[in-house]
CSV table of C-alpha atoms and ligand atoms in Angstrom, one decimal:
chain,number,residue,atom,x,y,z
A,13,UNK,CA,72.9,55.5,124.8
A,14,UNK,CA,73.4,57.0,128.1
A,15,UNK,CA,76.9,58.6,128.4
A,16,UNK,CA,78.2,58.9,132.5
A,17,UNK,CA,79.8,62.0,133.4
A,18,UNK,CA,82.3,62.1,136.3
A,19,UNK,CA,80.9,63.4,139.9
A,20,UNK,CA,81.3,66.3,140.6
A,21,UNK,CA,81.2,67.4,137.6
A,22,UNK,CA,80.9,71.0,136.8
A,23,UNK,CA,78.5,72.1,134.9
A,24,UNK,CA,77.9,75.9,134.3
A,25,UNK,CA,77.4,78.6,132.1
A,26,UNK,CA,79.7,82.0,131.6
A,27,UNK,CA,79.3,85.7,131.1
A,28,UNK,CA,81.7,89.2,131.4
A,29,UNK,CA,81.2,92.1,133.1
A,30,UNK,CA,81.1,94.5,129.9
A,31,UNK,CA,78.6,92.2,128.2
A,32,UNK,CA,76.0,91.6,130.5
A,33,UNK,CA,76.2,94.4,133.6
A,34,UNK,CA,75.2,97.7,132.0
A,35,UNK,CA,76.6,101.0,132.9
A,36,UNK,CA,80.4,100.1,132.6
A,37,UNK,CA,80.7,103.8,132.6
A,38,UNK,CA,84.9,104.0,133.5
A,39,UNK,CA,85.8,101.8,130.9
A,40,UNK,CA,88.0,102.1,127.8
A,41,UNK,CA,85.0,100.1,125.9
A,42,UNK,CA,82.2,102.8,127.3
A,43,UNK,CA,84.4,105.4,125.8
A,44,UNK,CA,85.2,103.7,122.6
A,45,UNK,CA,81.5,102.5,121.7
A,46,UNK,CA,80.7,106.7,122.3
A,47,UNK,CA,83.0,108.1,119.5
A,48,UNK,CA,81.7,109.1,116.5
A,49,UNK,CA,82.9,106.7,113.6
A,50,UNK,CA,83.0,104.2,116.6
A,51,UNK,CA,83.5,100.6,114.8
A,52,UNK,CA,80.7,99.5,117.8
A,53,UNK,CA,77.6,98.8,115.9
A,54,UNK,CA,75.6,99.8,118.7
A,55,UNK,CA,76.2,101.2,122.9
A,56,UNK,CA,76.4,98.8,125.5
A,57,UNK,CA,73.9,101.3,127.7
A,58,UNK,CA,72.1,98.9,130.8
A,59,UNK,CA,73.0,95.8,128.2
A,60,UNK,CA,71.1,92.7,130.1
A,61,UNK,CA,71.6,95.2,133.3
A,62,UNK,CA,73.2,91.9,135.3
A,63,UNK,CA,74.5,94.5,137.6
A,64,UNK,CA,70.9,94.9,139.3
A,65,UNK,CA,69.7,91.7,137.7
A,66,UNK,CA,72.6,89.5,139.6
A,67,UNK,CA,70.7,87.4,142.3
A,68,UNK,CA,67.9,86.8,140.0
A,69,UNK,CA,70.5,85.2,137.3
A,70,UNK,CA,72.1,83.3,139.6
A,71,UNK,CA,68.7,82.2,140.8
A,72,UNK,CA,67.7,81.2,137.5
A,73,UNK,CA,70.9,80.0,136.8
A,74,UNK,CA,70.7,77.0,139.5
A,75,UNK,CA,67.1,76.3,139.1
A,76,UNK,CA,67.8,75.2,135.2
A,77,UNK,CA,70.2,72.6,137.3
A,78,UNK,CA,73.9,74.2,136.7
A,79,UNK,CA,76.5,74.3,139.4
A,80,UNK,CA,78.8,76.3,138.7
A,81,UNK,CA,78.8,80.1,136.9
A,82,UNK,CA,81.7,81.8,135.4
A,83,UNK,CA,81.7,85.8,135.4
A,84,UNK,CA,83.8,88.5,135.4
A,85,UNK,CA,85.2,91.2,138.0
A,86,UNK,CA,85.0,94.4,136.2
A,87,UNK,CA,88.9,96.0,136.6
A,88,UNK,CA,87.1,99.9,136.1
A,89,UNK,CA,84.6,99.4,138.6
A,90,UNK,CA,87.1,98.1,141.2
A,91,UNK,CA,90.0,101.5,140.7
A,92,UNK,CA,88.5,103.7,138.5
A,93,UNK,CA,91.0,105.9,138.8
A,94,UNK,CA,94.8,104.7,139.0
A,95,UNK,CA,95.2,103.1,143.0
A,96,UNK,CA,91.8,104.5,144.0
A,97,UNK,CA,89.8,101.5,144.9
A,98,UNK,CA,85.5,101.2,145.2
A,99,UNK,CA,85.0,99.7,148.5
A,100,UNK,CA,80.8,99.4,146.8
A,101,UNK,CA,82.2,97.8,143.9
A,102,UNK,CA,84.5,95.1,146.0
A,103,UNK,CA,80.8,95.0,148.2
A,104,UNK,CA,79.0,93.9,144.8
A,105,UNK,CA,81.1,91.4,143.9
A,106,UNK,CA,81.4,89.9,147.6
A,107,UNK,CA,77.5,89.3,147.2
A,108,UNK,CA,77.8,88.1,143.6
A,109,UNK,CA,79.7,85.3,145.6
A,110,UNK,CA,77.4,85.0,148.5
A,111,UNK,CA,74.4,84.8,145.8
A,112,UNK,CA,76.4,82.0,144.3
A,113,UNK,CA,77.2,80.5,148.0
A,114,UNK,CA,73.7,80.6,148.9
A,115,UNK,CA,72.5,78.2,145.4
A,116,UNK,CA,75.2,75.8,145.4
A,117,UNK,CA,76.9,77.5,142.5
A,118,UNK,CA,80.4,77.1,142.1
A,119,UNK,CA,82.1,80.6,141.2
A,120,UNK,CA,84.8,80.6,138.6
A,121,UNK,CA,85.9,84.4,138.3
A,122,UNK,CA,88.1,86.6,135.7
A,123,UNK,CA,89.6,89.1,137.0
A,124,UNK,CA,90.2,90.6,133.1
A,125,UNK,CA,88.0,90.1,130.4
A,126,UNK,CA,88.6,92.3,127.3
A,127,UNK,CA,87.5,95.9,129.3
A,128,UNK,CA,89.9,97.8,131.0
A,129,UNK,CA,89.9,101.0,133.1
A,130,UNK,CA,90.2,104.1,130.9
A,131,UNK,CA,93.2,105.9,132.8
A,132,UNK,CA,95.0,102.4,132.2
A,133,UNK,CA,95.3,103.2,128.1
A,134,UNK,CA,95.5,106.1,128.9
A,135,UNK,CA,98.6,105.4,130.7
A,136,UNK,CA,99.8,103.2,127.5
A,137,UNK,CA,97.5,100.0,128.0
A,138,UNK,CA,98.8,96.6,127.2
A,139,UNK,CA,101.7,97.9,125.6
A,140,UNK,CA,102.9,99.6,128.9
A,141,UNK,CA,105.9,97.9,130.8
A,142,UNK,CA,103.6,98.7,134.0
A,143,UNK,CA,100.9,97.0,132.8
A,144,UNK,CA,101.5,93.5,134.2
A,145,UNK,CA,102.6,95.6,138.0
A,146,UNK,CA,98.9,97.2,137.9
A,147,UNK,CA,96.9,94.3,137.1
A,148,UNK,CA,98.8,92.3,139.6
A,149,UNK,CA,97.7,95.2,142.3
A,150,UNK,CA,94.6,95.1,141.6
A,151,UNK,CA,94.3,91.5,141.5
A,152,UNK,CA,96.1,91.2,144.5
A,153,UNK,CA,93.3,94.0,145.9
A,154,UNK,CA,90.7,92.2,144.9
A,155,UNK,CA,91.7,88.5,146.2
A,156,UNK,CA,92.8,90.0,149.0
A,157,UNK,CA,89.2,91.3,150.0
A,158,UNK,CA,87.2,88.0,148.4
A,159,UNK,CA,89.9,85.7,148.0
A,160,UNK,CA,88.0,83.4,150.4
A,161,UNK,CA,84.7,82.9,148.1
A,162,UNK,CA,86.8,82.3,145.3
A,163,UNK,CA,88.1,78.8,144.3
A,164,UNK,CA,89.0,79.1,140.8
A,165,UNK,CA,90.4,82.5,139.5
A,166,UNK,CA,91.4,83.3,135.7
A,167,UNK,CA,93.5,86.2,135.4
A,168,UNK,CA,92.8,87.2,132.0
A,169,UNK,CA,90.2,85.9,129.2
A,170,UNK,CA,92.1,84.7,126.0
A,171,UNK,CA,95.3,86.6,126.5
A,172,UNK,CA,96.3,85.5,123.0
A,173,UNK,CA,93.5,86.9,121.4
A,174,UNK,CA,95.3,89.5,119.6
A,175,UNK,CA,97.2,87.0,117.2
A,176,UNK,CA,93.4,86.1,116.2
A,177,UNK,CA,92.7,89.4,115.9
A,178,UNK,CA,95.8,90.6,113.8
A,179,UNK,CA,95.0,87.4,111.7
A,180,UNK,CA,91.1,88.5,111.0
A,181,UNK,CA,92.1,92.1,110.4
A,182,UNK,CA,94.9,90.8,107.5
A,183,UNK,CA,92.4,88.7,105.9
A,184,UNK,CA,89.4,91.1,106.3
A,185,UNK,CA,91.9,94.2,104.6
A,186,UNK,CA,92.6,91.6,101.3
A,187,UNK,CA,88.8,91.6,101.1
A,188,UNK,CA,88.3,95.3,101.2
A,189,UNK,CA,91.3,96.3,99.2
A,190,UNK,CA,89.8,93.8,95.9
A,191,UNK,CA,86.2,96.3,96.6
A,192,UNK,CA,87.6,99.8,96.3
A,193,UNK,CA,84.4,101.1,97.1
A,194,UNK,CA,83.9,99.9,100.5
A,195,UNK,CA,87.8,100.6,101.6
A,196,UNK,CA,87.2,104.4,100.9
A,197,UNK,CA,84.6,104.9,103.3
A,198,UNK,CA,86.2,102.8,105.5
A,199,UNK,CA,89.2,104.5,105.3
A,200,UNK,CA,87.3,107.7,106.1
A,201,UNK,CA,85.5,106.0,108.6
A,202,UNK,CA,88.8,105.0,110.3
A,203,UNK,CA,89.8,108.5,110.4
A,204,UNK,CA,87.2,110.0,112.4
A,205,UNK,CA,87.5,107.2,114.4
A,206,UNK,CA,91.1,107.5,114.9
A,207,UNK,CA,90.5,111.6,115.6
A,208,UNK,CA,88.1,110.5,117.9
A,209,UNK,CA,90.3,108.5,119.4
A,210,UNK,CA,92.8,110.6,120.0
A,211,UNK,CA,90.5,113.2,121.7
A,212,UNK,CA,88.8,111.0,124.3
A,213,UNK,CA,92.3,109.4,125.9
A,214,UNK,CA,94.8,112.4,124.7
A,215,UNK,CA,96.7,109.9,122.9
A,216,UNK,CA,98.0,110.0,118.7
A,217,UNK,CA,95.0,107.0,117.9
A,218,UNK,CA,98.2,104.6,117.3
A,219,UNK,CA,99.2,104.9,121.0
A,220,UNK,CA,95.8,103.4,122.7
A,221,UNK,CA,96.6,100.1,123.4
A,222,UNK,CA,93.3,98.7,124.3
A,223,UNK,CA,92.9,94.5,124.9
A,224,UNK,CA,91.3,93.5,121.9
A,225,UNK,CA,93.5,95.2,119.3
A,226,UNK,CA,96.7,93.7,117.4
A,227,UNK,CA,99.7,93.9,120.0
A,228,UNK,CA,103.0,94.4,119.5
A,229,UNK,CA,105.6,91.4,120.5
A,230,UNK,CA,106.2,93.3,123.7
A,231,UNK,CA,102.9,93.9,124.0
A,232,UNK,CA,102.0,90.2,124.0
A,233,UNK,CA,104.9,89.4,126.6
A,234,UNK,CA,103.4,92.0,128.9
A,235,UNK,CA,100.0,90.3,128.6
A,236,UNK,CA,101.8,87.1,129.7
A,237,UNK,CA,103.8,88.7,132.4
A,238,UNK,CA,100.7,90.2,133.6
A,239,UNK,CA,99.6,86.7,134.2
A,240,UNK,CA,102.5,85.6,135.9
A,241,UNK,CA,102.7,88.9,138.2
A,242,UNK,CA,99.1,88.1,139.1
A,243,UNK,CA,99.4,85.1,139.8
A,244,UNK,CA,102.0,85.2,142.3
A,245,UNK,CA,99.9,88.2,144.2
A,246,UNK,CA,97.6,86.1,144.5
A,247,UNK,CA,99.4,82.9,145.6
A,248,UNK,CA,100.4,85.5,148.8
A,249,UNK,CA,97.2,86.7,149.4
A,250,UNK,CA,94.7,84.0,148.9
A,251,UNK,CA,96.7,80.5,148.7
A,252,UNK,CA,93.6,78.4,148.5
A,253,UNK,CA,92.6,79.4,145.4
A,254,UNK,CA,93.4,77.2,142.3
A,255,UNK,CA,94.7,80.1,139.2
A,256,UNK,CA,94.6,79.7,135.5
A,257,UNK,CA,94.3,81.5,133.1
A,258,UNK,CA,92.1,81.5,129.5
A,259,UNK,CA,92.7,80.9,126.1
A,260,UNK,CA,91.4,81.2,122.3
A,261,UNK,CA,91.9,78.5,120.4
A,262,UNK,CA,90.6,76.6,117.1
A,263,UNK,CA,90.9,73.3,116.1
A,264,UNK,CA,93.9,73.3,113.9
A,265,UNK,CA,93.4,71.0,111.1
A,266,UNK,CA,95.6,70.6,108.1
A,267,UNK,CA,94.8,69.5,104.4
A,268,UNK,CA,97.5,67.7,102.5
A,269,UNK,CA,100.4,69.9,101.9
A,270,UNK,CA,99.5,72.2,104.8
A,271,UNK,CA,101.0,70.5,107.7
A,272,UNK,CA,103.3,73.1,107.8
A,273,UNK,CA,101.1,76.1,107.6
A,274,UNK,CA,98.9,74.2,110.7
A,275,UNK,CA,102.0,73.7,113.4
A,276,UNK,CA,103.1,76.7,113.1
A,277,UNK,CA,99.3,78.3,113.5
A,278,UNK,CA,99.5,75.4,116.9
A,279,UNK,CA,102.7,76.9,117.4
A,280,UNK,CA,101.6,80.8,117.1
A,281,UNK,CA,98.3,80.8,119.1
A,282,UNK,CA,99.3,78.1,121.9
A,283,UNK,CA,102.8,76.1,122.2
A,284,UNK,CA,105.1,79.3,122.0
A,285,UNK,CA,102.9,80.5,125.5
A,286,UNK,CA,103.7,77.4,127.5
A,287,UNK,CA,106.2,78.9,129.7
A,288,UNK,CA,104.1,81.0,131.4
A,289,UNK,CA,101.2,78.4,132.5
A,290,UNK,CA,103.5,76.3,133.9
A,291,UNK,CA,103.0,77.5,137.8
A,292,UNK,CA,99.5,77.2,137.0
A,293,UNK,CA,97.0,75.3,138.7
A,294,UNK,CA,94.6,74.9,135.5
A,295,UNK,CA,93.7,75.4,132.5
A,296,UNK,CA,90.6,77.5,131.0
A,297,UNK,CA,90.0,76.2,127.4
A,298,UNK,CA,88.0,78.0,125.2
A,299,UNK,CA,86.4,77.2,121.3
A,300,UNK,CA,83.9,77.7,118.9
A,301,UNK,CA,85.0,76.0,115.6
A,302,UNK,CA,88.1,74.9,113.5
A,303,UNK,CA,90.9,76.3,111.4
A,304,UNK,CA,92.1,74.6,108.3
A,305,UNK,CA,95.5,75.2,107.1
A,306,UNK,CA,96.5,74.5,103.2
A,307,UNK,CA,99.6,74.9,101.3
A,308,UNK,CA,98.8,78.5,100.9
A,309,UNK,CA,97.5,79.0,104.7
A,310,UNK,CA,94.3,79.6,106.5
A,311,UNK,CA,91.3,78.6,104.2
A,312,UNK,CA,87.7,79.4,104.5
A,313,UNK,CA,85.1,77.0,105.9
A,314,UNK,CA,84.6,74.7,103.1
A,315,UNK,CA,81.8,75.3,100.4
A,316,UNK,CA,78.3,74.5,101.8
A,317,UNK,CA,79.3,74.4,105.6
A,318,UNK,CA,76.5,75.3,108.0
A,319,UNK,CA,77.8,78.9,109.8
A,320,UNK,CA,76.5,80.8,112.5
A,321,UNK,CA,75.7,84.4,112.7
A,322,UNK,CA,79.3,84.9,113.8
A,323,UNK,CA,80.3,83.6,110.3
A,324,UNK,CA,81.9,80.2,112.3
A,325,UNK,CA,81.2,76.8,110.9
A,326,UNK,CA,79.3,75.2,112.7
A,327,UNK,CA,82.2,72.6,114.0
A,328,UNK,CA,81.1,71.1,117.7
A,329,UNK,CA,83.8,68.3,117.2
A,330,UNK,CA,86.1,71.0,117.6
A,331,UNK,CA,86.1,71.1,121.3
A,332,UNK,CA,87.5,67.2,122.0
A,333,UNK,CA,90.4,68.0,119.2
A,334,UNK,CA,91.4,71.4,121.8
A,335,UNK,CA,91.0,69.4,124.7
A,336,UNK,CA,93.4,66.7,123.7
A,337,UNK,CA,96.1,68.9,122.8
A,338,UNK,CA,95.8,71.1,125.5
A,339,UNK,CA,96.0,68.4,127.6
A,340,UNK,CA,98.8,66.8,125.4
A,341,UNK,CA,101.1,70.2,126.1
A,342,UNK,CA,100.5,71.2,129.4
A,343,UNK,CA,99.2,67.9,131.3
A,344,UNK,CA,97.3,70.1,133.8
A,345,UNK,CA,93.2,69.8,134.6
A,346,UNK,CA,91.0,71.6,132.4
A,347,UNK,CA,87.9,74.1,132.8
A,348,UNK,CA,86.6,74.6,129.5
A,349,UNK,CA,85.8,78.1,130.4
A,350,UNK,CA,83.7,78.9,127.1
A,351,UNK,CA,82.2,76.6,124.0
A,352,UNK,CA,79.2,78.2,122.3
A,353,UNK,CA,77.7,79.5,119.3
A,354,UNK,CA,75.5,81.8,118.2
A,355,UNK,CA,72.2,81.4,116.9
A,356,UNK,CA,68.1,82.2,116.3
A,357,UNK,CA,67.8,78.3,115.9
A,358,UNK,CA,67.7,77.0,119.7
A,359,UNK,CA,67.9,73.6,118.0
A,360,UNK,CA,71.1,74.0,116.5
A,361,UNK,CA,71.9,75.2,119.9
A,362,UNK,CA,70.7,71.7,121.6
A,363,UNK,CA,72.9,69.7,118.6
A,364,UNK,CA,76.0,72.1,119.3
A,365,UNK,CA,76.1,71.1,123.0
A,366,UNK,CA,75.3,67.4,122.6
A,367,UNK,CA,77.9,67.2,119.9
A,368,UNK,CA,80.4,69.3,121.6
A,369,UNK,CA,79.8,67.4,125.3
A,370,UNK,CA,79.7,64.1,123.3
A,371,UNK,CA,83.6,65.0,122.8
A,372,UNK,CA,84.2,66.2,126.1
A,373,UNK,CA,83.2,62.8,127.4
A,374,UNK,CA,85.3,60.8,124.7
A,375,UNK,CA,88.4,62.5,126.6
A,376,UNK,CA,87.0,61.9,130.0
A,377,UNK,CA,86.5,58.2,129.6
A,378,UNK,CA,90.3,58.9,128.4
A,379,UNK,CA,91.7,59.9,131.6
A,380,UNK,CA,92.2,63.8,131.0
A,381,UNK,CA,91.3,65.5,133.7
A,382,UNK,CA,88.1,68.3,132.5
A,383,UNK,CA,86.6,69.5,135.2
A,384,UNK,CA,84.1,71.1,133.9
A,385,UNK,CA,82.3,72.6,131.1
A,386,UNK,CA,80.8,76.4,130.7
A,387,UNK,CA,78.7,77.3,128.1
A,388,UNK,CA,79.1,80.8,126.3
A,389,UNK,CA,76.8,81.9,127.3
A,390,UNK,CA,74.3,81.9,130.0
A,391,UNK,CA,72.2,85.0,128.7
A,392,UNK,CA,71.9,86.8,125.4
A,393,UNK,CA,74.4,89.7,125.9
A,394,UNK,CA,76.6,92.4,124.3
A,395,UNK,CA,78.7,90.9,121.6
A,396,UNK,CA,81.6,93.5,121.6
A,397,UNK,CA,81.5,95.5,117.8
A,398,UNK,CA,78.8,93.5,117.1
A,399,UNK,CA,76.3,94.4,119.6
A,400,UNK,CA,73.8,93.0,121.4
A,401,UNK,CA,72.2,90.9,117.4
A,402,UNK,CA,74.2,88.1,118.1
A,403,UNK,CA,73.0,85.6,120.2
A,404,UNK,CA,75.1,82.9,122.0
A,405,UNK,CA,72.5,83.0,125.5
A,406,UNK,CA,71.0,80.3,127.2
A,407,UNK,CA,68.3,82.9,128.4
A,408,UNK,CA,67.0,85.1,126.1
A,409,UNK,CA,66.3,88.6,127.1
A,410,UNK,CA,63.7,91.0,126.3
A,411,UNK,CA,65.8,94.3,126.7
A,412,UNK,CA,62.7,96.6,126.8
A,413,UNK,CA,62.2,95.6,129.9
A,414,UNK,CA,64.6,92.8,131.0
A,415,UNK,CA,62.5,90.0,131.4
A,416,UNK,CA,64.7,86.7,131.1
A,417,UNK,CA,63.0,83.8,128.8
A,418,UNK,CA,65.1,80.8,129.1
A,419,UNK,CA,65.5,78.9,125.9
A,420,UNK,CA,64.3,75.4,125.4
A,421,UNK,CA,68.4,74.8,124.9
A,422,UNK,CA,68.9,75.9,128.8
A,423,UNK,CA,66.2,73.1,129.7
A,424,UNK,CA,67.9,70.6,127.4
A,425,UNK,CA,71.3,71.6,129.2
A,426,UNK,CA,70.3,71.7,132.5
A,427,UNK,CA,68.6,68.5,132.5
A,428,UNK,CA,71.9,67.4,131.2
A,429,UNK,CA,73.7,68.7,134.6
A,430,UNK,CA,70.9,67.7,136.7
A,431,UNK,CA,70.7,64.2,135.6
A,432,UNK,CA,74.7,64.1,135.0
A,433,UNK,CA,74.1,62.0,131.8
A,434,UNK,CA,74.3,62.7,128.1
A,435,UNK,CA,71.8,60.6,126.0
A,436,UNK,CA,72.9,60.6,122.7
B,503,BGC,C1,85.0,86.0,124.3
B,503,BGC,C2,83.6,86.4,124.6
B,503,BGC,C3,82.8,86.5,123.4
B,503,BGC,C4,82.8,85.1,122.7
B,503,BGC,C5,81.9,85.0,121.5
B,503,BGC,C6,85.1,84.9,123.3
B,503,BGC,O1,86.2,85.3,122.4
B,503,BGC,O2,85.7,85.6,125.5
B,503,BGC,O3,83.6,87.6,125.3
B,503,BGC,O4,81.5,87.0,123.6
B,503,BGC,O5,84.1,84.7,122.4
B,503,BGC,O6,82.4,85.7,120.4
């Protein structure tokens, strides 16, 4: 069966800055990965060195059939020290655009993905009540300058990632605490970390407030008011532009008696965030698997489930269940921004896309309003503590010398965008 998708359809694939450009030298992440007892498994270095490597990936990027590429504007590159802009970085970027101009690609940009500039932790970070007043400067900086190329902007990548986070870290300390062994040297670990730490931003460890750590509940309210703040900087300066901003989320499933347990998981990670998107143009949606709830709370993937190497199950019908409810609470259009997984087996790869866009079509046929659909990711990349062994690419890179090898998956998806049909 042949399943339609709408014209004008987007079809694309996504990266960020950190993970794919190399050399993101101003960073809080550079510094962090550096430290000794650093929880990074490995450095970042050149990663897929994107940051030379650009016009090719785009290149490559259209002739597999996409049309649209999500990336990211790298905040450290742009004022690497407080209110100092790069005019060289701003000029990357602009090209970045013009590469994308110049293939037919539509550009959907983030202006924060996980990294930020080190002076801004070291200024407090996301805890900071100034926070949300300097991203909004340098978004409105930024839009200002290429504002123009840009149609759809997301101000910041899964701003409620920390509740996943502080979740993972709570079930991941119940598991060390049971194995003794392990928790000493991680303790021990921790504190050379922490030392560390405390050296490279002349903060007491417990006062740098990097993006991907648990957050306070002021902390998450700046996150959100950052949004906001950006947002209407950006309305003044570049008024075309359609905003949104991105978010993590599972599909929340319950098992008898955990109904409870599930809403207020919806409730947690999405509903109680509302507010804020509310001036928004759209909505970047973003999933890899599910979450089931019981009657004592979160439980594992069930026995037997097929995982990938990020320990997921394997859940493609995830994505349709997000969509719906997104759709459900905040009636706006949606970019699915990211929906990936990764893998060694490309044809797992193949079956999560045709699974997932299977879904995506069942709500399209339903009225909702998705846009479009970008894959995590379009290159084998830098998977934050987990380094560069995981991979969700499209393209698979050969880092010795940076040669791109595009999977059979990429063909499989791009004849999916060229042809604008899903046979299933
Ligand atoms: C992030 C990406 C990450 C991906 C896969 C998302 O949470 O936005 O940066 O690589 O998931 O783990």
């Amino acid at each position: 069966m042949k399943l339609q998708f709408p014209e004008n359809f987007y079809w694309g694939a996504s990266t960020a800055a950190h993970q794919v450009e190399g050399n993101n030298t101003n960073s809080d992440f550079w510094l962090m990965e550096h430290l000794e007892g650093s929880t990074f498994n490995e450095k970042s270095g050149d990663a897929v060195d994107h940051y030379r490597l650009y016009r090719d990936d785009i290149a490559l990027l259209a002739k597999l059939g996409l049309n649209a590429y999500r990336f990211s504007i790298e905040w450290a590159r742009i004022e690497p020290e407080e209110g100092v802009f790069n005019e060289a970085a701003i000029m990357h970027y602009r090209d970045v655009l013009a590469a994308c101009s110049e293939h037919g690609i539509m550009p959907i940009v983030t202006l924060h993905h996980f990294t930020s500039p080190q002076w801004l932790i070291r200024a407090g970070g996301w805890e900071s009540p100034d926070t949300p007043a300097r991203f909004a400067r340098y978004c409105e900086r930024v839009m200002g300058e290429l504002g123009e190329h840009i149609p759809y902007v997301c101000t910041i990548n899964e701003a409620n990632i920390s509740i996943g986070i502080a979740k993972i870290m709570k079930r991941y300390q119940s598991s060390a605490n049971a194995q003794v062994g392990i928790n000493t040297q991680f303790m021990a670990k921790m504190e050379t970390y922490n030392a560390e730490l405390t050296k490279a931003f002349g903060l007491p460890a417990q006062e740098v407030h990097s993006f991907l750590m648990a957050r306070t509940e002021a902390g998450l309210a700046n996150i959100f008011r950052a949004h906001v703040e950006a947002r209407a900087a950006i309305r003044r300066v570049s008024p075309h532009t359609q905003i949104g901003i991105t978010m993590s989320l599972y599909d929340i499933q319950a098992q008898p008696g955990g109904e409870e347990n599930a809403a207020n998981a919806l409730h947690e990670e999405f509903l109680q965030f509302l507010p804020y998107f509310e001036e928004d143009d759209f909505f970047g949606l973003q999933n890899y698997t599910r979450a089931i709830y019981g009657p004592e709370g979160y439980l594992a993937p069930p026995e037997g489930a097929e995982k990938t190497q990020m320990g997921n199950e394997f859940y493609p019908e995830g994505l349709e269940a997000v969509v719906r409810y997104v759709f459900k609470a905040t009636n706006k259009p949606i970019i699915i921004t990211e929906n990936g997984i990764a893998t060694d087996n490309d044809e797992r790869r193949k079956a999560y896309i045709n699974r997932a866009l299977e879904g995506v079509y069942a709500c399209v046929t339903d009225e909702i309003p998705v846009k479009g659909y970008m894959h995590w990711s379009l290159i084998d990349n830098f998977e934050w503590q987990l380094g560069f062994s995981k991979r969700f690419g499209l393209i698979a890179v050969d880092r010795s010398t940076q040669e791109r090898l595009p999977k059979p998956s990429a063909i499989h998806y791009g004849n999916i965008a060229r042809t604008n049909e899903l046979i299933v």
